[in-house]
Amino acid sequence: MRTETLQIPTADGTADAFAAHPGDGGRHPGVLMYMDAFGIRPVLREMARELAGHGYFVLVPNVFHRTGPAPVVRLPEHIGEKDRDELISRLMPLINEHTAERTLSDADAYLDFLTARPEVAPGPVGVTGYCFGGLLAMRTAAAHPGRVAAVAAFHAPVAADGPGLFTPVTARVHLGHAEGDLTPQDLDALGRDLDAAGVDHTSEIYPGTVHGFTMADTDAYDAAGLQRHWDRLLPLLAATLTDG
């Protein structure tokens, strides 16, 4: 396993990024992993390493690069309930500033950088995201239907842009929702929108979970939910991406 800190040129400066890949001299499918609001930190690096261990080149960009390199705010080792509100109040302006236009400008740079890496196999890539990063993943897939073959989003507000976002998506999609984020009625409505757009998808509520359940450094963490996430993500990528 090889890990690297990389610098991605974008239209608005340089984005720092974490990358993990098998490091065996071969070429492997690329996966763009969008961070959650708390950003690149040990738990996200570990998730990238885990995914890379299954045969992928995983790129995790710092989407708040306009503010500075990661971490853009000081984080405790464990994000508890008492820390969450203060951290979110500091991060929410950055989230709100990350408009759809910024997402798409950055996505162009991230995908160009990822697919140009000599360790990445030719062909379409996968995109996954957590929390608001899941929305960024869906926006990226909608903007690049020919370049993105798989999208997975977890505890993510993927419906925030309205159903029109789904229409251009040609990738296969999995959405893993927190039980605390979505009602069964909301799930049904989202499913109808995805069906109307012709998106090949699975979308489910993970039982007993709250927002942020994949992140082991937070009070929201749910071990069963994280495992279910891997049980859905890995087959999706295996079915849609190839080594070229």
JSON list of C-alpha atoms in Angstrom, two decimals:
[
{"chain": "A", "resi": 1, "resn": "MET", "atom": "CA", "xyz": [0.00, 0.00, 0.00]},
{"chain": "A", "resi": 2, "resn": "ARG", "atom": "CA", "xyz": [1.27, 3.45, -0.90]},
{"chain": "A", "resi": 3, "resn": "THR", "atom": "CA", "xyz": [-0.07, 6.76, 0.40]},
{"chain": "A", "resi": 4, "resn": "GLU", "atom": "CA", "xyz": [0.77, 10.25, -0.82]},
{"chain": "A", "resi": 5, "resn": "THR", "atom": "CA", "xyz": [-0.07, 13.88, -0.22]},
{"chain": "A", "resi": 6, "resn": "LEU", "atom": "CA", "xyz": [-0.68, 15.45, -3.62]},
{"chain": "A", "resi": 7, "resn": "GLN", "atom": "CA", "xyz": [-1.34, 18.93, -5.01]},
{"chain": "A", "resi": 8, "resn": "ILE", "atom": "CA", "xyz": [-4.13, 19.34, -7.56]},
{"chain": "A", "resi": 9, "resn": "PRO", "atom": "CA", "xyz": [-4.15, 22.46, -9.77]},
{"chain": "A", "resi": 10, "resn": "THR", "atom": "CA", "xyz": [-7.62, 24.02, -9.95]},
{"chain": "A", "resi": 11, "resn": "ALA", "atom": "CA", "xyz": [-9.09, 27.19, -11.41]},
{"chain": "A", "resi": 12, "resn": "ASP", "atom": "CA", "xyz": [-8.97, 28.72, -7.92]},
{"chain": "A", "resi": 13, "resn": "GLY", "atom": "CA", "xyz": [-5.53, 27.65, -6.76]},
{"chain": "A", "resi": 14, "resn": "THR", "atom": "CA", "xyz": [-4.04, 24.40, -5.59]},
{"chain": "A", "resi": 15, "resn": "ALA", "atom": "CA", "xyz": [-6.05, 21.78, -3.73]},
{"chain": "A", "resi": 16, "resn": "ASP", "atom": "CA", "xyz": [-4.17, 19.50, -1.36]},
{"chain": "A", "resi": 17, "resn": "ALA", "atom": "CA", "xyz": [-5.26, 15.88, -1.46]},
{"chain": "A", "resi": 18, "resn": "PHE", "atom": "CA", "xyz": [-4.63, 12.49, 0.10]},
{"chain": "A", "resi": 19, "resn": "ALA", "atom": "CA", "xyz": [-4.18, 9.48, -2.14]},
{"chain": "A", "resi": 20, "resn": "ALA", "atom": "CA", "xyz": [-3.91, 5.76, -1.46]},
{"chain": "A", "resi": 21, "resn": "HIS", "atom": "CA", "xyz": [-3.30, 2.98, -3.97]},
{"chain": "A", "resi": 22, "resn": "PRO", "atom": "CA", "xyz": [-1.89, -0.56, -4.09]},
{"chain": "A", "resi": 23, "resn": "GLY", "atom": "CA", "xyz": [1.59, 0.64, -5.07]},
{"chain": "A", "resi": 24, "resn": "ASP", "atom": "CA", "xyz": [2.31, -2.53, -7.01]},
{"chain": "A", "resi": 25, "resn": "GLY", "atom": "CA", "xyz": [3.33, -0.91, -10.29]},
{"chain": "A", "resi": 26, "resn": "GLY", "atom": "CA", "xyz": [0.02, -1.80, -11.94]},
{"chain": "A", "resi": 27, "resn": "ARG", "atom": "CA", "xyz": [-2.86, 0.35, -13.11]},
{"chain": "A", "resi": 28, "resn": "HIS", "atom": "CA", "xyz": [-6.06, 0.31, -11.11]},
{"chain": "A", "resi": 29, "resn": "PRO", "atom": "CA", "xyz": [-9.51, 1.90, -11.41]},
{"chain": "A", "resi": 30, "resn": "GLY", "atom": "CA", "xyz": [-9.75, 5.41, -10.02]},
{"chain": "A", "resi": 31, "resn": "VAL", "atom": "CA", "xyz": [-12.11, 6.46, -7.24]},
{"chain": "A", "resi": 32, "resn": "LEU", "atom": "CA", "xyz": [-12.73, 10.06, -6.24]},
{"chain": "A", "resi": 33, "resn": "MET", "atom": "CA", "xyz": [-13.71, 10.19, -2.55]},
{"chain": "A", "resi": 34, "resn": "TYR", "atom": "CA", "xyz": [-15.39, 13.34, -1.31]},
{"chain": "A", "resi": 35, "resn": "MET", "atom": "CA", "xyz": [-14.86, 14.14, 2.37]},
{"chain": "A", "resi": 36, "resn": "ASP", "atom": "CA", "xyz": [-17.54, 14.91, 4.91]},
{"chain": "A", "resi": 37, "resn": "ALA", "atom": "CA", "xyz": [-17.81, 18.37, 6.45]},
{"chain": "A", "resi": 38, "resn": "PHE", "atom": "CA", "xyz": [-15.07, 17.68, 9.02]},
{"chain": "A", "resi": 39, "resn": "GLY", "atom": "CA", "xyz": [-12.58, 17.11, 6.22]},
{"chain": "A", "resi": 40, "resn": "ILE", "atom": "CA", "xyz": [-9.45, 15.07, 5.64]},
{"chain": "A", "resi": 41, "resn": "ARG", "atom": "CA", "xyz": [-8.26, 13.53, 8.91]},
{"chain": "A", "resi": 42, "resn": "PRO", "atom": "CA", "xyz": [-7.05, 10.14, 10.17]},
{"chain": "A", "resi": 43, "resn": "VAL", "atom": "CA", "xyz": [-10.40, 8.35, 9.92]},
{"chain": "A", "resi": 44, "resn": "LEU", "atom": "CA", "xyz": [-10.91, 9.44, 6.31]},
{"chain": "A", "resi": 45, "resn": "ARG", "atom": "CA", "xyz": [-7.36, 8.47, 5.40]},
{"chain": "A", "resi": 46, "resn": "GLU", "atom": "CA", "xyz": [-8.01, 5.04, 6.90]},
{"chain": "A", "resi": 47, "resn": "MET", "atom": "CA", "xyz": [-11.18, 4.65, 4.83]},
{"chain": "A", "resi": 48, "resn": "ALA", "atom": "CA", "xyz": [-9.24, 5.57, 1.70]},
{"chain": "A", "resi": 49, "resn": "ARG", "atom": "CA", "xyz": [-6.56, 3.01, 2.57]},
{"chain": "A", "resi": 50, "resn": "GLU", "atom": "CA", "xyz": [-9.22, 0.36, 3.15]},
{"chain": "A", "resi": 51, "resn": "LEU", "atom": "CA", "xyz": [-10.77, 1.03, -0.24]},
{"chain": "A", "resi": 52, "resn": "ALA", "atom": "CA", "xyz": [-7.37, 1.12, -1.96]},
{"chain": "A", "resi": 53, "resn": "GLY", "atom": "CA", "xyz": [-6.61, -2.28, -0.47]},
{"chain": "A", "resi": 54, "resn": "HIS", "atom": "CA", "xyz": [-9.36, -3.69, -2.69]},
{"chain": "A", "resi": 55, "resn": "GLY", "atom": "CA", "xyz": [-7.50, -2.60, -5.80]},
{"chain": "A", "resi": 56, "resn": "TYR", "atom": "CA", "xyz": [-8.30, 1.08, -6.40]},
{"chain": "A", "resi": 57, "resn": "PHE", "atom": "CA", "xyz": [-6.47, 4.37, -6.68]},
{"chain": "A", "resi": 58, "resn": "VAL", "atom": "CA", "xyz": [-8.36, 6.56, -4.22]},
{"chain": "A", "resi": 59, "resn": "LEU", "atom": "CA", "xyz": [-8.08, 10.36, -4.35]},
{"chain": "A", "resi": 60, "resn": "VAL", "atom": "CA", "xyz": [-9.45, 12.43, -1.46]},
{"chain": "A", "resi": 61, "resn": "PRO", "atom": "CA", "xyz": [-9.27, 16.17, -2.23]},
{"chain": "A", "resi": 62, "resn": "ASN", "atom": "CA", "xyz": [-9.60, 18.93, 0.33]},
{"chain": "A", "resi": 63, "resn": "VAL", "atom": "CA", "xyz": [-12.71, 20.63, -1.01]},
{"chain": "A", "resi": 64, "resn": "PHE", "atom": "CA", "xyz": [-12.15, 23.59, 1.33]},
{"chain": "A", "resi": 65, "resn": "HIS", "atom": "CA", "xyz": [-8.79, 24.32, -0.33]},
{"chain": "A", "resi": 66, "resn": "ARG", "atom": "CA", "xyz": [-9.78, 27.94, -0.99]},
{"chain": "A", "resi": 67, "resn": "THR", "atom": "CA", "xyz": [-9.59, 28.48, 2.78]},
{"chain": "A", "resi": 68, "resn": "GLY", "atom": "CA", "xyz": [-6.32, 26.63, 3.26]},
{"chain": "A", "resi": 69, "resn": "PRO", "atom": "CA", "xyz": [-4.78, 23.16, 3.51]},
{"chain": "A", "resi": 70, "resn": "ALA", "atom": "CA", "xyz": [-6.45, 20.45, 5.57]},
{"chain": "A", "resi": 71, "resn": "PRO", "atom": "CA", "xyz": [-7.41, 20.56, 8.33]},
{"chain": "A", "resi": 72, "resn": "VAL", "atom": "CA", "xyz": [-9.05, 23.95, 7.92]},
{"chain": "A", "resi": 73, "resn": "VAL", "atom": "CA", "xyz": [-10.26, 23.85, 11.54]},
{"chain": "A", "resi": 74, "resn": "ARG", "atom": "CA", "xyz": [-8.63, 22.20, 14.52]},
{"chain": "A", "resi": 75, "resn": "LEU", "atom": "CA", "xyz": [-10.38, 18.90, 15.27]},
{"chain": "A", "resi": 76, "resn": "PRO", "atom": "CA", "xyz": [-10.35, 16.82, 18.45]},
{"chain": "A", "resi": 77, "resn": "GLU", "atom": "CA", "xyz": [-9.35, 13.16, 18.16]},
{"chain": "A", "resi": 78, "resn": "HIS", "atom": "CA", "xyz": [-12.97, 12.26, 18.85]},
{"chain": "A", "resi": 79, "resn": "ILE", "atom": "CA", "xyz": [-15.84, 14.53, 17.79]},
{"chain": "A", "resi": 80, "resn": "GLY", "atom": "CA", "xyz": [-18.44, 14.33, 20.51]},
{"chain": "A", "resi": 81, "resn": "GLU", "atom": "CA", "xyz": [-21.80, 16.02, 20.85]},
{"chain": "A", "resi": 82, "resn": "LYS", "atom": "CA", "xyz": [-20.29, 18.96, 22.74]},
{"chain": "A", "resi": 83, "resn": "ASP", "atom": "CA", "xyz": [-17.81, 19.58, 19.92]},
{"chain": "A", "resi": 84, "resn": "ARG", "atom": "CA", "xyz": [-20.15, 19.07, 16.97]},
{"chain": "A", "resi": 85, "resn": "ASP", "atom": "CA", "xyz": [-22.23, 22.25, 17.25]},
{"chain": "A", "resi": 86, "resn": "GLU", "atom": "CA", "xyz": [-19.20, 24.52, 17.56]},
{"chain": "A", "resi": 87, "resn": "LEU", "atom": "CA", "xyz": [-17.39, 22.83, 14.68]},
{"chain": "A", "resi": 88, "resn": "ILE", "atom": "CA", "xyz": [-20.43, 22.91, 12.41]},
{"chain": "A", "resi": 89, "resn": "SER", "atom": "CA", "xyz": [-20.96, 26.61, 13.16]},
{"chain": "A", "resi": 90, "resn": "ARG", "atom": "CA", "xyz": [-17.41, 27.25, 11.96]},
{"chain": "A", "resi": 91, "resn": "LEU", "atom": "CA", "xyz": [-17.68, 24.97, 8.93]},
{"chain": "A", "resi": 92, "resn": "MET", "atom": "CA", "xyz": [-21.17, 25.90, 7.74]},
{"chain": "A", "resi": 93, "resn": "PRO", "atom": "CA", "xyz": [-20.01, 29.11, 6.01]},
{"chain": "A", "resi": 94, "resn": "LEU", "atom": "CA", "xyz": [-17.51, 27.04, 4.03]},
{"chain": "A", "resi": 95, "resn": "ILE", "atom": "CA", "xyz": [-20.20, 24.53, 3.11]},
{"chain": "A", "resi": 96, "resn": "ASN", "atom": "CA", "xyz": [-22.55, 27.30, 2.00]},
{"chain": "A", "resi": 97, "resn": "GLU", "atom": "CA", "xyz": [-19.79, 28.91, -0.06]},
{"chain": "A", "resi": 98, "resn": "HIS", "atom": "CA", "xyz": [-19.18, 25.64, -1.89]},
{"chain": "A", "resi": 99, "resn": "THR", "atom": "CA", "xyz": [-21.77, 26.31, -4.57]},
{"chain": "A", "resi": 100, "resn": "ALA", "atom": "CA", "xyz": [-22.70, 24.04, -7.44]},
{"chain": "A", "resi": 101, "resn": "GLU", "atom": "CA", "xyz": [-20.50, 26.18, -9.68]},
{"chain": "A", "resi": 102, "resn": "ARG", "atom": "CA", "xyz": [-17.49, 25.65, -7.41]},
{"chain": "A", "resi": 103, "resn": "THR", "atom": "CA", "xyz": [-18.27, 21.94, -7.21]},
{"chain": "A", "resi": 104, "resn": "LEU", "atom": "CA", "xyz": [-18.23, 21.59, -10.98]},
{"chain": "A", "resi": 105, "resn": "SER", "atom": "CA", "xyz": [-15.11, 23.67, -11.47]},
{"chain": "A", "resi": 106, "resn": "ASP", "atom": "CA", "xyz": [-13.27, 21.57, -8.91]},
{"chain": "A", "resi": 107, "resn": "ALA", "atom": "CA", "xyz": [-14.71, 18.31, -10.25]},
{"chain": "A", "resi": 108, "resn": "ASP", "atom": "CA", "xyz": [-13.21, 19.03, -13.66]},
{"chain": "A", "resi": 109, "resn": "ALA", "atom": "CA", "xyz": [-9.80, 19.47, -12.04]},
{"chain": "A", "resi": 110, "resn": "TYR", "atom": "CA", "xyz": [-10.11, 16.45, -9.77]},
{"chain": "A", "resi": 111, "resn": "LEU", "atom": "CA", "xyz": [-11.19, 14.10, -12.57]},
{"chain": "A", "resi": 112, "resn": "ASP", "atom": "CA", "xyz": [-8.51, 15.37, -14.95]},
{"chain": "A", "resi": 113, "resn": "PHE", "atom": "CA", "xyz": [-5.87, 14.89, -12.26]},
{"chain": "A", "resi": 114, "resn": "LEU", "atom": "CA", "xyz": [-7.12, 11.45, -11.23]},
{"chain": "A", "resi": 115, "resn": "THR", "atom": "CA", "xyz": [-7.39, 10.00, -14.72]},
{"chain": "A", "resi": 116, "resn": "ALA", "atom": "CA", "xyz": [-3.98, 11.36, -15.72]},
{"chain": "A", "resi": 117, "resn": "ARG", "atom": "CA", "xyz": [-2.19, 9.48, -12.95]},
{"chain": "A", "resi": 118, "resn": "PRO", "atom": "CA", "xyz": [0.00, 6.70, -14.37]},
{"chain": "A", "resi": 119, "resn": "GLU", "atom": "CA", "xyz": [-1.30, 4.32, -11.68]},
{"chain": "A", "resi": 120, "resn": "VAL", "atom": "CA", "xyz": [-4.92, 4.75, -12.83]},
{"chain": "A", "resi": 121, "resn": "ALA", "atom": "CA", "xyz": [-6.40, 2.47, -15.45]},
{"chain": "A", "resi": 122, "resn": "PRO", "atom": "CA", "xyz": [-8.14, 3.98, -18.48]},
{"chain": "A", "resi": 123, "resn": "GLY", "atom": "CA", "xyz": [-11.89, 4.17, -18.45]},
{"chain": "A", "resi": 124, "resn": "PRO", "atom": "CA", "xyz": [-14.56, 5.68, -16.21]},
{"chain": "A", "resi": 125, "resn": "VAL", "atom": "CA", "xyz": [-14.09, 6.18, -12.49]},
{"chain": "A", "resi": 126, "resn": "GLY", "atom": "CA", "xyz": [-16.16, 5.80, -9.36]},
{"chain": "A", "resi": 127, "resn": "VAL", "atom": "CA", "xyz": [-17.15, 8.64, -7.05]},
{"chain": "A", "resi": 128, "resn": "THR", "atom": "CA", "xyz": [-18.17, 8.31, -3.43]},
{"chain": "A", "resi": 129, "resn": "GLY", "atom": "CA", "xyz": [-18.99, 10.90, -0.80]},
{"chain": "A", "resi": 130, "resn": "TYR", "atom": "CA", "xyz": [-20.02, 11.34, 2.81]},
{"chain": "A", "resi": 131, "resn": "CYS", "atom": "CA", "xyz": [-22.35, 13.95, 4.32]},
{"chain": "A", "resi": 132, "resn": "PHE", "atom": "CA", "xyz": [-22.32, 17.00, 2.03]},
{"chain": "A", "resi": 133, "resn": "GLY", "atom": "CA", "xyz": [-19.61, 15.20, 0.05]},
{"chain": "A", "resi": 134, "resn": "GLY", "atom": "CA", "xyz": [-22.32, 12.85, -1.18]},
{"chain": "A", "resi": 135, "resn": "LEU", "atom": "CA", "xyz": [-24.06, 15.79, -2.82]},
{"chain": "A", "resi": 136, "resn": "LEU", "atom": "CA", "xyz": [-20.76, 16.77, -4.42]},
{"chain": "A", "resi": 137, "resn": "ALA", "atom": "CA", "xyz": [-20.41, 13.20, -5.70]},
{"chain": "A", "resi": 138, "resn": "MET", "atom": "CA", "xyz": [-23.87, 13.34, -7.31]},
{"chain": "A", "resi": 139, "resn": "ARG", "atom": "CA", "xyz": [-23.15, 16.74, -8.86]},
{"chain": "A", "resi": 140, "resn": "THR", "atom": "CA", "xyz": [-19.91, 15.35, -10.28]},
{"chain": "A", "resi": 141, "resn": "ALA", "atom": "CA", "xyz": [-21.68, 12.35, -11.82]},
{"chain": "A", "resi": 142, "resn": "ALA", "atom": "CA", "xyz": [-24.38, 14.58, -13.32]},
{"chain": "A", "resi": 143, "resn": "ALA", "atom": "CA", "xyz": [-21.77, 16.86, -14.91]},
{"chain": "A", "resi": 144, "resn": "HIS", "atom": "CA", "xyz": [-19.63, 14.00, -16.25]},
{"chain": "A", "resi": 145, "resn": "PRO", "atom": "CA", "xyz": [-21.91, 11.16, -17.34]},
{"chain": "A", "resi": 146, "resn": "GLY", "atom": "CA", "xyz": [-19.28, 9.72, -19.66]},
{"chain": "A", "resi": 147, "resn": "ARG", "atom": "CA", "xyz": [-16.52, 9.70, -17.06]},
{"chain": "A", "resi": 148, "resn": "VAL", "atom": "CA", "xyz": [-18.30, 8.43, -13.93]},
{"chain": "A", "resi": 149, "resn": "ALA", "atom": "CA", "xyz": [-19.60, 4.86, -13.91]},
{"chain": "A", "resi": 150, "resn": "ALA", "atom": "CA", "xyz": [-20.51, 4.51, -10.22]},
{"chain": "A", "resi": 151, "resn": "VAL", "atom": "CA", "xyz": [-21.70, 6.87, -7.50]},
{"chain": "A", "resi": 152, "resn": "ALA", "atom": "CA", "xyz": [-22.19, 6.10, -3.82]},
{"chain": "A", "resi": 153, "resn": "ALA", "atom": "CA", "xyz": [-23.34, 8.62, -1.23]},
{"chain": "A", "resi": 154, "resn": "PHE", "atom": "CA", "xyz": [-23.77, 8.03, 2.49]},
{"chain": "A", "resi": 155, "resn": "HIS", "atom": "CA", "xyz": [-25.79, 10.10, 4.97]},
{"chain": "A", "resi": 156, "resn": "ALA", "atom": "CA", "xyz": [-25.86, 12.71, 2.22]},
{"chain": "A", "resi": 157, "resn": "PRO", "atom": "CA", "xyz": [-28.36, 15.42, 1.21]},
{"chain": "A", "resi": 158, "resn": "VAL", "atom": "CA", "xyz": [-28.48, 14.25, -2.39]},
{"chain": "A", "resi": 159, "resn": "ALA", "atom": "CA", "xyz": [-31.93, 15.74, -2.97]},
{"chain": "A", "resi": 160, "resn": "ALA", "atom": "CA", "xyz": [-30.83, 19.25, -2.00]},
{"chain": "A", "resi": 161, "resn": "ASP", "atom": "CA", "xyz": [-30.52, 20.43, -5.63]},
{"chain": "A", "resi": 162, "resn": "GLY", "atom": "CA", "xyz": [-33.92, 19.06, -6.64]},
{"chain": "A", "resi": 163, "resn": "PRO", "atom": "CA", "xyz": [-34.81, 16.14, -8.93]},
{"chain": "A", "resi": 164, "resn": "GLY", "atom": "CA", "xyz": [-33.35, 17.85, -11.99]},
{"chain": "A", "resi": 165, "resn": "LEU", "atom": "CA", "xyz": [-29.87, 16.94, -10.73]},
{"chain": "A", "resi": 166, "resn": "PHE", "atom": "CA", "xyz": [-30.53, 13.26, -11.43]},
{"chain": "A", "resi": 167, "resn": "THR", "atom": "CA", "xyz": [-31.55, 13.57, -15.09]},
{"chain": "A", "resi": 168, "resn": "PRO", "atom": "CA", "xyz": [-28.04, 13.55, -16.63]},
{"chain": "A", "resi": 169, "resn": "VAL", "atom": "CA", "xyz": [-26.72, 10.76, -14.39]},
{"chain": "A", "resi": 170, "resn": "THR", "atom": "CA", "xyz": [-25.80, 7.58, -16.27]},
{"chain": "A", "resi": 171, "resn": "ALA", "atom": "CA", "xyz": [-23.73, 6.02, -13.48]},
{"chain": "A", "resi": 172, "resn": "ARG", "atom": "CA", "xyz": [-25.02, 3.21, -11.30]},
{"chain": "A", "resi": 173, "resn": "VAL", "atom": "CA", "xyz": [-25.93, 4.71, -7.93]},
{"chain": "A", "resi": 174, "resn": "HIS", "atom": "CA", "xyz": [-26.15, 3.55, -4.32]},
{"chain": "A", "resi": 175, "resn": "LEU", "atom": "CA", "xyz": [-27.51, 5.80, -1.58]},
{"chain": "A", "resi": 176, "resn": "GLY", "atom": "CA", "xyz": [-27.14, 4.79, 2.06]},
{"chain": "A", "resi": 177, "resn": "HIS", "atom": "CA", "xyz": [-29.26, 7.00, 4.29]},
{"chain": "A", "resi": 178, "resn": "ALA", "atom": "CA", "xyz": [-29.19, 7.47, 8.04]},
{"chain": "A", "resi": 179, "resn": "GLU", "atom": "CA", "xyz": [-32.41, 6.52, 9.77]},
{"chain": "A", "resi": 180, "resn": "GLY", "atom": "CA", "xyz": [-32.20, 9.88, 11.53]},
{"chain": "A", "resi": 181, "resn": "ASP", "atom": "CA", "xyz": [-32.01, 11.80, 8.23]},
{"chain": "A", "resi": 182, "resn": "LEU", "atom": "CA", "xyz": [-34.80, 10.36, 6.13]},
{"chain": "A", "resi": 183, "resn": "THR", "atom": "CA", "xyz": [-38.34, 9.11, 6.74]},
{"chain": "A", "resi": 184, "resn": "PRO", "atom": "CA", "xyz": [-39.72, 6.16, 4.76]},
{"chain": "A", "resi": 185, "resn": "GLN", "atom": "CA", "xyz": [-41.94, 8.67, 2.96]},
{"chain": "A", "resi": 186, "resn": "ASP", "atom": "CA", "xyz": [-38.90, 10.75, 2.02]},
{"chain": "A", "resi": 187, "resn": "LEU", "atom": "CA", "xyz": [-37.17, 7.60, 0.78]},
{"chain": "A", "resi": 188, "resn": "ASP", "atom": "CA", "xyz": [-40.14, 6.74, -1.42]},
{"chain": "A", "resi": 189, "resn": "ALA", "atom": "CA", "xyz": [-40.25, 10.25, -2.87]},
{"chain": "A", "resi": 190, "resn": "LEU", "atom": "CA", "xyz": [-36.53, 10.17, -3.63]},
{"chain": "A", "resi": 191, "resn": "GLY", "atom": "CA", "xyz": [-36.92, 6.78, -5.28]},
{"chain": "A", "resi": 192, "resn": "ARG", "atom": "CA", "xyz": [-39.68, 8.11, -7.52]},
{"chain": "A", "resi": 193, "resn": "ASP", "atom": "CA", "xyz": [-37.45, 11.00, -8.60]},
{"chain": "A", "resi": 194, "resn": "LEU", "atom": "CA", "xyz": [-34.57, 8.65, -9.38]},
{"chain": "A", "resi": 195, "resn": "ASP", "atom": "CA", "xyz": [-36.89, 6.32, -11.31]},
{"chain": "A", "resi": 196, "resn": "ALA", "atom": "CA", "xyz": [-38.31, 9.23, -13.29]},
{"chain": "A", "resi": 197, "resn": "ALA", "atom": "CA", "xyz": [-34.78, 10.24, -14.26]},
{"chain": "A", "resi": 198, "resn": "GLY", "atom": "CA", "xyz": [-33.98, 6.68, -15.36]},
{"chain": "A", "resi": 199, "resn": "VAL", "atom": "CA", "xyz": [-31.18, 6.25, -12.82]},
{"chain": "A", "resi": 200, "resn": "ASP", "atom": "CA", "xyz": [-30.07, 2.67, -12.11]},
{"chain": "A", "resi": 201, "resn": "HIS", "atom": "CA", "xyz": [-30.00, 2.83, -8.33]},
{"chain": "A", "resi": 202, "resn": "THR", "atom": "CA", "xyz": [-30.41, 1.31, -4.93]},
{"chain": "A", "resi": 203, "resn": "SER", "atom": "CA", "xyz": [-31.45, 3.59, -2.08]},
{"chain": "A", "resi": 204, "resn": "GLU", "atom": "CA", "xyz": [-32.02, 2.45, 1.47]},
{"chain": "A", "resi": 205, "resn": "ILE", "atom": "CA", "xyz": [-32.18, 3.56, 5.06]},
{"chain": "A", "resi": 206, "resn": "TYR", "atom": "CA", "xyz": [-29.57, 1.88, 7.23]},
{"chain": "A", "resi": 207, "resn": "PRO", "atom": "CA", "xyz": [-31.39, 0.72, 10.38]},
{"chain": "A", "resi": 208, "resn": "GLY", "atom": "CA", "xyz": [-30.53, 2.31, 13.69]},
{"chain": "A", "resi": 209, "resn": "THR", "atom": "CA", "xyz": [-28.18, 4.93, 12.25]},
{"chain": "A", "resi": 210, "resn": "VAL", "atom": "CA", "xyz": [-27.88, 8.69, 12.66]},
{"chain": "A", "resi": 211, "resn": "HIS", "atom": "CA", "xyz": [-26.22, 11.26, 10.46]},
{"chain": "A", "resi": 212, "resn": "GLY", "atom": "CA", "xyz": [-22.48, 10.61, 10.16]},
{"chain": "A", "resi": 213, "resn": "PHE", "atom": "CA", "xyz": [-22.67, 6.90, 10.98]},
{"chain": "A", "resi": 214, "resn": "THR", "atom": "CA", "xyz": [-19.67, 5.95, 8.81]},
{"chain": "A", "resi": 215, "resn": "MET", "atom": "CA", "xyz": [-17.20, 8.11, 10.72]},
{"chain": "A", "resi": 216, "resn": "ALA", "atom": "CA", "xyz": [-15.48, 6.20, 13.54]},
{"chain": "A", "resi": 217, "resn": "ASP", "atom": "CA", "xyz": [-14.14, 9.36, 15.18]},
{"chain": "A", "resi": 218, "resn": "THR", "atom": "CA", "xyz": [-17.60, 10.75, 16.00]},
{"chain": "A", "resi": 219, "resn": "ASP", "atom": "CA", "xyz": [-20.43, 9.95, 18.40]},
{"chain": "A", "resi": 220, "resn": "ALA", "atom": "CA", "xyz": [-22.56, 9.17, 15.35]},
{"chain": "A", "resi": 221, "resn": "TYR", "atom": "CA", "xyz": [-20.46, 6.13, 14.44]},
{"chain": "A", "resi": 222, "resn": "ASP", "atom": "CA", "xyz": [-22.28, 2.85, 13.97]},
{"chain": "A", "resi": 223, "resn": "ALA", "atom": "CA", "xyz": [-20.08, -0.19, 13.28]},
{"chain": "A", "resi": 224, "resn": "ALA", "atom": "CA", "xyz": [-22.89, -2.13, 11.60]},
{"chain": "A", "resi": 225, "resn": "GLY", "atom": "CA", "xyz": [-23.71, 0.87, 9.45]},
{"chain": "A", "resi": 226, "resn": "LEU", "atom": "CA", "xyz": [-20.10, 1.25, 8.33]},
{"chain": "A", "resi": 227, "resn": "GLN", "atom": "CA", "xyz": [-19.91, -2.44, 7.45]},
{"chain": "A", "resi": 228, "resn": "ARG", "atom": "CA", "xyz": [-23.17, -2.21, 5.49]},
{"chain": "A", "resi": 229, "resn": "HIS", "atom": "CA", "xyz": [-21.58, 0.73, 3.64]},
{"chain": "A", "resi": 230, "resn": "TRP", "atom": "CA", "xyz": [-18.63, -1.47, 2.59]},
{"chain": "A", "resi": 231, "resn": "ASP", "atom": "CA", "xyz": [-21.01, -4.29, 1.70]},
{"chain": "A", "resi": 232, "resn": "ARG", "atom": "CA", "xyz": [-22.76, -1.96, -0.75]},
{"chain": "A", "resi": 233, "resn": "LEU", "atom": "CA", "xyz": [-19.84, 0.12, -2.01]},
{"chain": "A", "resi": 234, "resn": "LEU", "atom": "CA", "xyz": [-17.39, -2.65, -2.90]},
{"chain": "A", "resi": 235, "resn": "PRO", "atom": "CA", "xyz": [-19.77, -4.69, -5.11]},
{"chain": "A", "resi": 236, "resn": "LEU", "atom": "CA", "xyz": [-20.92, -1.50, -6.83]},
{"chain": "A", "resi": 237, "resn": "LEU", "atom": "CA", "xyz": [-17.36, -0.56, -7.78]},
{"chain": "A", "resi": 238, "resn": "ALA", "atom": "CA", "xyz": [-16.45, -4.13, -8.75]},
{"chain": "A", "resi": 239, "resn": "ALA", "atom": "CA", "xyz": [-19.43, -4.32, -11.09]},
{"chain": "A", "resi": 240, "resn": "THR", "atom": "CA", "xyz": [-18.83, -1.00, -12.83]},
{"chain": "A", "resi": 241, "resn": "LEU", "atom": "CA", "xyz": [-15.07, -0.37, -12.94]},
{"chain": "A", "resi": 242, "resn": "THR", "atom": "CA", "xyz": [-12.37, -2.38, -14.65]},
{"chain": "A", "resi": 243, "resn": "ASP", "atom": "CA", "xyz": [-8.58, -2.42, -14.75]},
{"chain": "A", "resi": 244, "resn": "GLY", "atom": "CA", "xyz": [-8.75, -1.43, -18.38]}
]
